[in-house]
Short mmCIF file of C-alpha atoms in Angstrom, two decimals:
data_model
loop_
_atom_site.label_atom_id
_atom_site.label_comp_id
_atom_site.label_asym_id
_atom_site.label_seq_id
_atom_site.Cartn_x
_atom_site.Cartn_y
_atom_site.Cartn_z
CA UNK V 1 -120.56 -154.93 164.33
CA UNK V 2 -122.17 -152.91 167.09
CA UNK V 3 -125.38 -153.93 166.01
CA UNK V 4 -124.57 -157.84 166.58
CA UNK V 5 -123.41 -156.54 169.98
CA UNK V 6 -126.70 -154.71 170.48
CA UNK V 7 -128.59 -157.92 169.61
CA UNK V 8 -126.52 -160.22 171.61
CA UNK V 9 -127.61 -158.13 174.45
CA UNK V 10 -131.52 -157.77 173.28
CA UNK V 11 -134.26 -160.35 174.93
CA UNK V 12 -133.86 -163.78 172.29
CA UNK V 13 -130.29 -163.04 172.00
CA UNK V 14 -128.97 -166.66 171.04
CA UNK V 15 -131.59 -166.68 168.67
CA UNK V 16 -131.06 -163.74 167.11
CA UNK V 17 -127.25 -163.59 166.69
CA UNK V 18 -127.17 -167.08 165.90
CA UNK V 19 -129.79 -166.93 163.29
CA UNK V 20 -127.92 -163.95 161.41
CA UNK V 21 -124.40 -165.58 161.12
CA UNK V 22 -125.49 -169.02 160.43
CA UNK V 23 -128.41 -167.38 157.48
CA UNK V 24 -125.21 -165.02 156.37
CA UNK V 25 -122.88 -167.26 155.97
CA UNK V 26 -125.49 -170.37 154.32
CA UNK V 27 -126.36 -167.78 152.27
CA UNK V 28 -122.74 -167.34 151.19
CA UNK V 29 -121.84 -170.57 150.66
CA UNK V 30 -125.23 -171.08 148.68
CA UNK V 31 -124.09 -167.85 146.30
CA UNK V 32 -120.68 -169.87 145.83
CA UNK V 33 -122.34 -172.70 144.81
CA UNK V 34 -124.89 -172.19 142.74
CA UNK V 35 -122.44 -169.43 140.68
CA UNK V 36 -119.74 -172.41 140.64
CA UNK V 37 -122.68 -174.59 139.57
CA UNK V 38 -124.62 -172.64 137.31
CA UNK V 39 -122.99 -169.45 137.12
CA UNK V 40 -122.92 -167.84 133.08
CA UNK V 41 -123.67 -164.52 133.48
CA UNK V 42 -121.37 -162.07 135.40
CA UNK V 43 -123.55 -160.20 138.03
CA UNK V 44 -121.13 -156.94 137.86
CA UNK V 45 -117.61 -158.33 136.50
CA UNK V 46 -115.86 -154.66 136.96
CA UNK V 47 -116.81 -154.86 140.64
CA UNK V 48 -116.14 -158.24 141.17
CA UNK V 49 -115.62 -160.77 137.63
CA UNK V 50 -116.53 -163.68 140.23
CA UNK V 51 -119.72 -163.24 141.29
CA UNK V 52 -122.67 -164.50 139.07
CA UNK V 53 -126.38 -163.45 138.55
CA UNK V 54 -126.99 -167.07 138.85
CA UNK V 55 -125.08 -167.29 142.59
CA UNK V 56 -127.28 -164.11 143.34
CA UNK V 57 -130.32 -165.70 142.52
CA UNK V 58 -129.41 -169.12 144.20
CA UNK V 59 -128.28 -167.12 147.67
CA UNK V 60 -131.73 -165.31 147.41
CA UNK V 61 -133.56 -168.50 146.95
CA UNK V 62 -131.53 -170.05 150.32
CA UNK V 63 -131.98 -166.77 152.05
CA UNK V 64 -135.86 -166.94 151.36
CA UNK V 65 -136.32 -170.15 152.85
CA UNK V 66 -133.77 -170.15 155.52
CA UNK V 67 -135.84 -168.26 157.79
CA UNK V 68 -139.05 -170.93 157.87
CA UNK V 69 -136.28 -174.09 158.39
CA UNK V 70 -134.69 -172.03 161.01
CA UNK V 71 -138.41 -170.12 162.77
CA UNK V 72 -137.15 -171.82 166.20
CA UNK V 73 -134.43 -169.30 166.56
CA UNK V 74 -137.67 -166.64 166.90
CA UNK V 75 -140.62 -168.43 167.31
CA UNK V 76 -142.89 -165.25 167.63
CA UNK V 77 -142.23 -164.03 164.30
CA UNK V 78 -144.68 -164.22 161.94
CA UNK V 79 -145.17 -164.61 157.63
CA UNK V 80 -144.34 -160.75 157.51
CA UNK V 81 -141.38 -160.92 159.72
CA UNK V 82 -139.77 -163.95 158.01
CA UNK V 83 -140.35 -162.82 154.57
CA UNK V 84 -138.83 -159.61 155.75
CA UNK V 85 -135.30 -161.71 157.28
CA UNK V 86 -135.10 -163.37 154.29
CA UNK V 87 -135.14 -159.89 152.27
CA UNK V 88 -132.75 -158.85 154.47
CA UNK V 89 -130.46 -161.65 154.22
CA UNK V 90 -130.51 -162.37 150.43
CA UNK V 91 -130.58 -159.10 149.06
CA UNK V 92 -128.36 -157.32 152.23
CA UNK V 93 -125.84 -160.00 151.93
CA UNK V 94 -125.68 -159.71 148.13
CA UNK V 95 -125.32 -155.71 148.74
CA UNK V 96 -122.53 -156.21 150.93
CA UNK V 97 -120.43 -158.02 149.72
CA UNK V 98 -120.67 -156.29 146.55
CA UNK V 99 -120.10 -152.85 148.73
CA UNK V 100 -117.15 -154.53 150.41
CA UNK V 101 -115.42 -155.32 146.94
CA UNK V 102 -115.70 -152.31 145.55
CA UNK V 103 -113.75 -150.96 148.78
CA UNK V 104 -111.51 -153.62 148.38
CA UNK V 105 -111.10 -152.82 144.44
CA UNK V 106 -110.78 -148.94 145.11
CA UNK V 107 -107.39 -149.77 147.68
CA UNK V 108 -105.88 -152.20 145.93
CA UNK V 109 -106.18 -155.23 148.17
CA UNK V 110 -108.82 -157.39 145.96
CA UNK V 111 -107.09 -160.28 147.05
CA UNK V 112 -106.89 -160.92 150.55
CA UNK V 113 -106.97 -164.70 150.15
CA UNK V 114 -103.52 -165.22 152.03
CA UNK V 115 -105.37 -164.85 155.83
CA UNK V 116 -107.52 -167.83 155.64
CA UNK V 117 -106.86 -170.03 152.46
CA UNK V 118 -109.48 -171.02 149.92
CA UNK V 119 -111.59 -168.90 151.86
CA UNK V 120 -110.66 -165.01 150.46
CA UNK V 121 -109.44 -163.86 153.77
CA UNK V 122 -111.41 -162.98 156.43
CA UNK V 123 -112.91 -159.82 155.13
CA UNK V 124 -114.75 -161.91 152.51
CA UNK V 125 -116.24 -163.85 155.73
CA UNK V 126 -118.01 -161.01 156.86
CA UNK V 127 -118.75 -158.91 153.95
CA UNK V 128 -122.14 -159.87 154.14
CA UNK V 129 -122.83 -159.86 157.76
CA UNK V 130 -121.87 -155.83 157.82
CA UNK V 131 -125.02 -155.11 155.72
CA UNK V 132 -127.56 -157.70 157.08
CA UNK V 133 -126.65 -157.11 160.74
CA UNK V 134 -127.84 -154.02 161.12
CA UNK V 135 -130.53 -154.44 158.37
CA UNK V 136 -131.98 -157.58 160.76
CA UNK V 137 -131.33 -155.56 164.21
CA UNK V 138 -133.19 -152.55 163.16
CA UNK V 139 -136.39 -154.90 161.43
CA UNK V 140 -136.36 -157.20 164.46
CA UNK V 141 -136.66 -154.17 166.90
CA UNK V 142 -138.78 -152.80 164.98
CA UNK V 143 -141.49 -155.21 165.00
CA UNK V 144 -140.44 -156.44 168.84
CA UNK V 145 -138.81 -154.94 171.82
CA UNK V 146 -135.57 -155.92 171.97
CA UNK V 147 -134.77 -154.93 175.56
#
């Protein structure tokens, strides 16, 4: 999480961090969703029997158009740089929270559910965020000064 401090301290802070939580977590909820929803086809059951190629594909599709609905949080990016965040937030949030369970899996604590109800505990919050943070930090400064 240094890198969301390193952002919140970067020039377009607010809309920065705010833009990576809010697309993180959307994108969460969408993958939820869609593998509720639609979901038929395990996306890697022996990591996690949950998750569904069809919640994959519906987070992706959220993540890829998140950034345009949400292009007032960094008004000076362009195509490139939004097509990049929402690379970075379908596919990094996918990739963490897929890295995250097999942690999870490998110490025996799967189920962390009992810290915040119906919600899988608060490591399942933030899953995501520990890939696409940095992922977003390092693009963004990449492409724009971010002190």
């Amino acid at each position: 999480f240094g890198h969301l401090g390193f952002l919140a301290n970067a020039r377009n802070a607010y809309g920065f961090v705010s833009f990576i939580i809010f697309a993180t977590a959307v994108s969460d909820v969408a993958a939820f969703t869609f593998g509720k929803i639609f979901g038929r086809h395990p996306l890697r059951s022996e990591i996690s029997p949950n998750k569904t190629w069809e919640g994959a594909l519906g987070a992706f599709g959220v993540a890829m158009i998140l950034p345009w609905l949400l292009r007032f949080s960094f008004p000076f990016f362009g195509t490139r740089e939004l097509i990049l965040t929402g690379l970075i937030v379908g596919i990094g949030g996918q990739l963490g929270d897929l890295s995250i369970s097999v942690i999870k899996r490998d110490i025996g604590t799967k189920d962390m559910a009992a810290t915040i109800p119906g919600h899988g505990g608060i490591l399942d919050r933030i899953d995501s965020l520990i890939c696409t943070a940095p992922l977003f930090m390092h693009m963004a400064g990449y492409y724009y000064p971010l002190r």
